[in-house]
Short mmCIF file of C-alpha atoms and ligand atoms in Angstrom, two decimals:
data_model
loop_
_atom_site.label_atom_id
_atom_site.label_comp_id
_atom_site.label_asym_id
_atom_site.label_seq_id
_atom_site.Cartn_x
_atom_site.Cartn_y
_atom_site.Cartn_z
CA MET A 1 -44.43 -49.57 8.96
CA THR A 2 -42.74 -47.12 6.80
CA PRO A 3 -39.92 -45.52 9.18
CA ILE A 4 -38.61 -41.79 8.96
CA LEU A 5 -35.43 -41.42 7.63
CA LEU A 6 -33.28 -39.39 10.29
CA VAL A 7 -30.22 -37.46 8.72
CA GLU A 8 -27.73 -37.01 11.36
CA ASP A 9 -24.44 -36.48 11.31
CA ASP A 10 -23.80 -35.61 15.10
CA ARG A 11 -24.43 -39.56 16.33
CA MET A 12 -24.61 -38.56 20.31
CA LEU A 13 -27.44 -35.72 18.97
CA GLY A 14 -29.27 -38.56 16.61
CA ASP A 15 -28.66 -41.38 19.13
CA ALA A 16 -31.13 -39.37 21.20
CA VAL A 17 -33.67 -37.99 18.26
CA ALA A 18 -33.65 -41.98 17.84
CA ALA A 19 -34.34 -42.93 20.78
CA ALA A 20 -37.17 -40.16 20.77
CA LEU A 21 -38.99 -41.24 18.12
CA ARG A 22 -39.07 -45.34 17.83
CA GLN A 23 -40.51 -44.53 21.89
CA ASP A 24 -43.12 -41.84 20.10
CA GLY A 25 -43.51 -45.60 17.82
CA TRP A 26 -41.87 -44.62 14.32
CA GLU A 27 -39.36 -46.94 13.41
CA VAL A 28 -35.99 -45.44 12.63
CA ALA A 29 -33.36 -45.50 9.01
CA ARG A 30 -30.68 -42.92 9.92
CA ALA A 31 -28.47 -41.43 7.29
CA GLU A 32 -25.30 -40.01 8.82
CA ASP A 33 -23.95 -37.63 5.58
CA ALA A 34 -25.52 -35.75 2.62
CA GLY A 35 -24.45 -38.68 0.17
CA ALA A 36 -25.65 -41.60 1.84
CA ALA A 37 -29.34 -39.32 2.72
CA LYS A 38 -29.35 -39.75 -0.99
CA THR A 39 -29.27 -42.81 -2.03
CA ALA A 40 -31.14 -44.33 0.62
CA LEU A 41 -34.14 -41.48 -0.08
CA ILE A 42 -34.26 -43.32 -4.30
CA ASP A 43 -33.58 -46.48 -2.44
CA HIS A 44 -36.48 -46.43 0.54
CA ALA A 45 -39.77 -44.85 1.22
CA PHE A 46 -39.47 -42.89 3.97
CA ALA A 47 -42.69 -41.62 5.86
CA ALA A 48 -41.23 -38.19 6.19
CA VAL A 49 -37.70 -37.26 6.97
CA LEU A 50 -35.95 -35.00 9.54
CA LEU A 51 -32.70 -33.49 7.98
CA ASP A 52 -30.28 -31.50 9.39
CA LEU A 53 -28.78 -28.36 6.85
CA GLY A 54 -25.05 -29.00 8.28
CA LEU A 55 -24.19 -32.53 6.88
CA PRO A 56 -20.43 -34.00 5.60
CA ARG A 57 -20.40 -34.54 1.22
CA GLY A 58 -22.62 -32.25 0.63
CA SER A 59 -25.22 -30.08 2.69
CA GLY A 60 -28.85 -31.36 4.26
CA LEU A 61 -30.19 -28.49 1.59
CA ASP A 62 -28.69 -30.43 -1.14
CA VAL A 63 -30.14 -33.93 -0.26
CA LEU A 64 -33.84 -31.78 -0.16
CA ASN A 65 -33.11 -29.75 -3.80
CA ALA A 66 -32.84 -33.81 -5.12
CA LEU A 67 -36.07 -34.98 -3.83
CA ARG A 68 -38.55 -31.91 -4.48
CA GLN A 69 -36.95 -32.54 -8.28
CA ARG A 70 -37.67 -36.01 -9.14
CA TYR A 71 -41.25 -35.03 -7.36
CA ASP A 72 -40.73 -36.86 -4.03
CA THR A 73 -43.17 -35.17 -1.86
CA THR A 74 -41.41 -37.10 2.08
CA PRO A 75 -42.17 -34.27 4.03
CA VAL A 76 -39.02 -32.94 5.28
CA LEU A 77 -38.57 -31.13 8.73
CA ILE A 78 -34.99 -29.52 8.40
CA VAL A 79 -33.10 -28.71 11.83
CA THR A 80 -30.87 -25.65 11.93
CA ALA A 81 -28.63 -23.74 14.32
CA ARG A 82 -30.23 -21.28 16.01
CA ASP A 83 -27.72 -18.52 13.26
CA GLN A 84 -28.58 -21.11 10.23
CA LEU A 85 -31.10 -18.41 9.38
CA SER A 86 -31.31 -17.73 5.75
CA ASP A 87 -30.63 -21.70 5.43
CA ARG A 88 -34.17 -21.95 6.70
CA VAL A 89 -35.66 -20.10 4.44
CA ARG A 90 -33.64 -21.50 1.70
CA GLY A 91 -35.06 -24.53 3.33
CA LEU A 92 -38.36 -23.88 3.03
CA ASP A 93 -37.97 -21.98 -0.82
CA ALA A 94 -36.75 -25.31 -1.57
CA GLY A 95 -40.14 -27.81 -0.07
CA ALA A 96 -39.60 -28.19 3.49
CA ASP A 97 -42.91 -28.94 5.55
CA ASP A 98 -41.54 -27.06 8.19
CA TYR A 99 -38.33 -26.60 10.67
CA ILE A 100 -37.21 -26.74 13.61
CA VAL A 101 -34.31 -24.98 15.86
CA LYS A 102 -31.16 -26.11 17.89
CA PRO A 103 -31.51 -27.28 20.90
CA PHE A 104 -34.84 -28.49 21.27
CA GLN A 105 -36.96 -30.73 22.67
CA THR A 106 -37.54 -33.76 21.59
CA ASP A 107 -41.60 -33.95 22.66
CA GLU A 108 -41.69 -30.76 20.01
CA LEU A 109 -39.80 -32.09 17.34
CA CYS A 110 -41.95 -36.00 18.08
CA ALA A 111 -45.28 -33.37 17.88
CA ARG A 112 -44.35 -31.58 14.68
CA LEU A 113 -43.31 -34.55 12.66
CA ARG A 114 -46.89 -35.92 13.99
CA ALA A 115 -47.71 -32.42 12.72
CA VAL A 116 -45.71 -32.77 9.05
CA VAL A 117 -46.92 -36.48 8.39
CA ARG A 118 -50.31 -36.44 9.24
CA ARG A 119 -50.09 -32.94 6.76
CA SER A 120 -48.90 -35.37 4.00
CA GLN A 121 -51.84 -37.97 3.88
CA GLY A 122 -52.98 -37.73 1.41
CA ARG A 123 -51.39 -35.56 -0.59
CA VAL A 124 -50.65 -37.41 -4.22
CA ALA A 125 -47.13 -37.16 -5.43
CA PRO A 126 -46.79 -37.05 -9.00
CA VAL A 127 -45.06 -40.41 -11.07
CA LEU A 128 -43.48 -40.67 -13.80
CA SER A 129 -44.89 -42.66 -16.46
CA TYR A 130 -44.10 -44.11 -20.27
CA ARG A 131 -46.51 -45.19 -22.32
CA ASP A 132 -48.08 -48.48 -19.31
CA VAL A 133 -44.81 -48.25 -17.33
CA VAL A 134 -45.14 -46.14 -14.84
CA LEU A 135 -42.62 -44.44 -12.19
CA ASP A 136 -43.66 -43.44 -8.58
CA PRO A 137 -40.66 -42.37 -6.80
CA ALA A 138 -42.26 -41.54 -3.83
CA ALA A 139 -43.50 -45.74 -2.56
CA ARG A 140 -40.04 -46.75 -4.94
CA ALA A 141 -42.79 -49.10 -7.22
CA VAL A 142 -42.96 -49.47 -11.14
CA THR A 143 -45.60 -51.01 -12.11
CA ARG A 144 -46.44 -52.10 -15.99
CA GLY A 145 -49.51 -52.11 -17.15
CA GLY A 146 -50.81 -51.70 -13.13
CA GLN A 147 -48.77 -55.08 -12.48
CA ALA A 148 -45.54 -54.51 -10.04
CA VAL A 149 -42.15 -54.58 -11.76
CA LYS A 150 -39.71 -56.12 -8.97
CA LEU A 151 -36.48 -54.34 -9.77
CA GLY A 152 -33.10 -54.19 -8.46
CA VAL A 153 -31.52 -50.88 -6.98
CA HIS A 154 -29.54 -49.99 -10.06
CA GLU A 155 -32.16 -51.27 -12.17
CA TYR A 156 -34.83 -48.74 -10.41
CA ARG A 157 -31.86 -45.97 -10.45
CA THR A 158 -31.38 -46.33 -13.54
CA LEU A 159 -34.79 -46.20 -15.17
CA MET A 160 -36.02 -43.49 -12.84
CA ALA A 161 -32.75 -41.18 -14.54
CA LEU A 162 -34.18 -42.05 -17.90
CA MET A 163 -37.86 -41.11 -16.80
CA GLU A 164 -36.92 -38.24 -15.46
CA ARG A 165 -35.11 -37.28 -18.65
CA GLN A 166 -37.82 -38.47 -20.64
CA GLY A 167 -37.60 -37.74 -24.47
CA ARG A 168 -33.31 -36.63 -24.07
CA VAL A 169 -30.55 -38.83 -24.05
CA VAL A 170 -28.27 -39.52 -21.57
CA ALA A 171 -25.08 -40.12 -21.87
CA ARG A 172 -23.83 -43.32 -20.86
CA ASP A 173 -21.26 -40.57 -18.28
CA ALA A 174 -23.82 -39.40 -16.90
CA LEU A 175 -25.99 -42.24 -16.33
CA GLU A 176 -23.32 -44.29 -14.27
CA SER A 177 -22.80 -41.37 -12.39
CA LEU A 178 -26.89 -40.93 -11.23
CA VAL A 179 -26.72 -44.50 -10.63
CA TYR A 180 -23.11 -44.60 -8.92
CA GLY A 181 -23.81 -41.09 -6.94
CA GLY A 182 -20.42 -40.53 -9.08
CA ASP A 183 -18.23 -42.54 -6.37
CA GLY A 184 -16.79 -45.40 -6.34
CA THR A 185 -15.43 -47.56 -8.96
CA ILE A 186 -17.28 -49.17 -11.98
CA GLU A 187 -17.76 -52.05 -14.51
CA SER A 188 -17.60 -50.13 -17.71
CA ASN A 189 -19.95 -52.71 -18.77
CA THR A 190 -22.75 -53.24 -15.86
CA ILE A 191 -25.11 -50.18 -17.14
CA ALA A 192 -25.10 -52.07 -20.14
CA VAL A 193 -26.58 -54.90 -17.94
CA TYR A 194 -29.44 -52.36 -16.39
CA ILE A 195 -30.57 -51.71 -19.15
CA HIS A 196 -30.49 -54.80 -21.04
CA GLN A 197 -32.43 -56.32 -17.60
CA LEU A 198 -34.71 -53.39 -17.55
CA ARG A 199 -35.55 -54.39 -21.33
CA ARG A 200 -36.77 -57.35 -20.30
CA LYS A 201 -38.78 -55.94 -18.19
CA LEU A 202 -40.57 -53.34 -19.87
CA GLY A 203 -40.13 -53.94 -23.23
CA ASP A 204 -37.54 -54.55 -26.26
CA ASP A 205 -38.42 -51.23 -27.41
CA PHE A 206 -39.11 -49.08 -23.78
CA ILE A 207 -35.39 -47.93 -23.67
CA THR A 208 -32.91 -47.01 -27.22
CA THR A 209 -30.01 -47.10 -27.22
CA VAL A 210 -28.48 -44.07 -28.85
CA HIS A 211 -25.87 -45.64 -30.60
CA GLY A 212 -21.69 -44.20 -29.33
CA PHE A 213 -23.89 -41.70 -26.78
CA GLY A 214 -26.21 -43.39 -24.42
CA TYR A 215 -29.62 -43.48 -24.05
CA ARG A 216 -33.36 -42.33 -24.30
CA VAL A 217 -37.03 -43.26 -22.77
CA GLY A 218 -39.48 -41.67 -24.88
CA GLU A 219 -39.67 -39.58 -27.61
CA VAL A 220 -37.48 -37.15 -29.21
CA GLU A 221 -38.77 -34.12 -27.55
CA1 CA B 301 -25.07 -31.44 11.87
#
């Protein structure tokens, strides 16, 4: 079963909501800050996201924007406080499917969540493709010539960063921060390792090296 991602930094509220969702038959994954939510959404497919807007390490809107920027149409139900009307409007503008105002009854929450999931079914999410390689951000899946290609988390993120910017050179530094989310210390040659793995799996000339600068997928625009 595809889980729901619950993004909520208030541990007690999160526990209560998670219990209600499980009671309603969902599997639940949790993220307690914006960075963890972004990473989870890159690494896994979810049936829907329940997204609190006020979060540590960025806001719920950042999470939503990042998701929609890569054409991921996973349904998003935003959770706002009563005094965050402008955020609610911005959330809907940014591609949220619905919103619910705190405090809410968990029954209503579950009903709204079922509704956004139901509405999203049959929605066709855009995919990224180049030559015979297709990357489906919503399913977090990659195929080559119709055959599934198994990628590690960092290989997948490297490929997505390049395919999202098809035809453009991505500087090595920029690629590192996209792959690692801009935090943590990085061995300086690890991106090269992922590139090597991707070439092995997708074809030697799938990724072009631009010496002294970075990498590119696709023809020059
Ligand atoms: Ca919060």
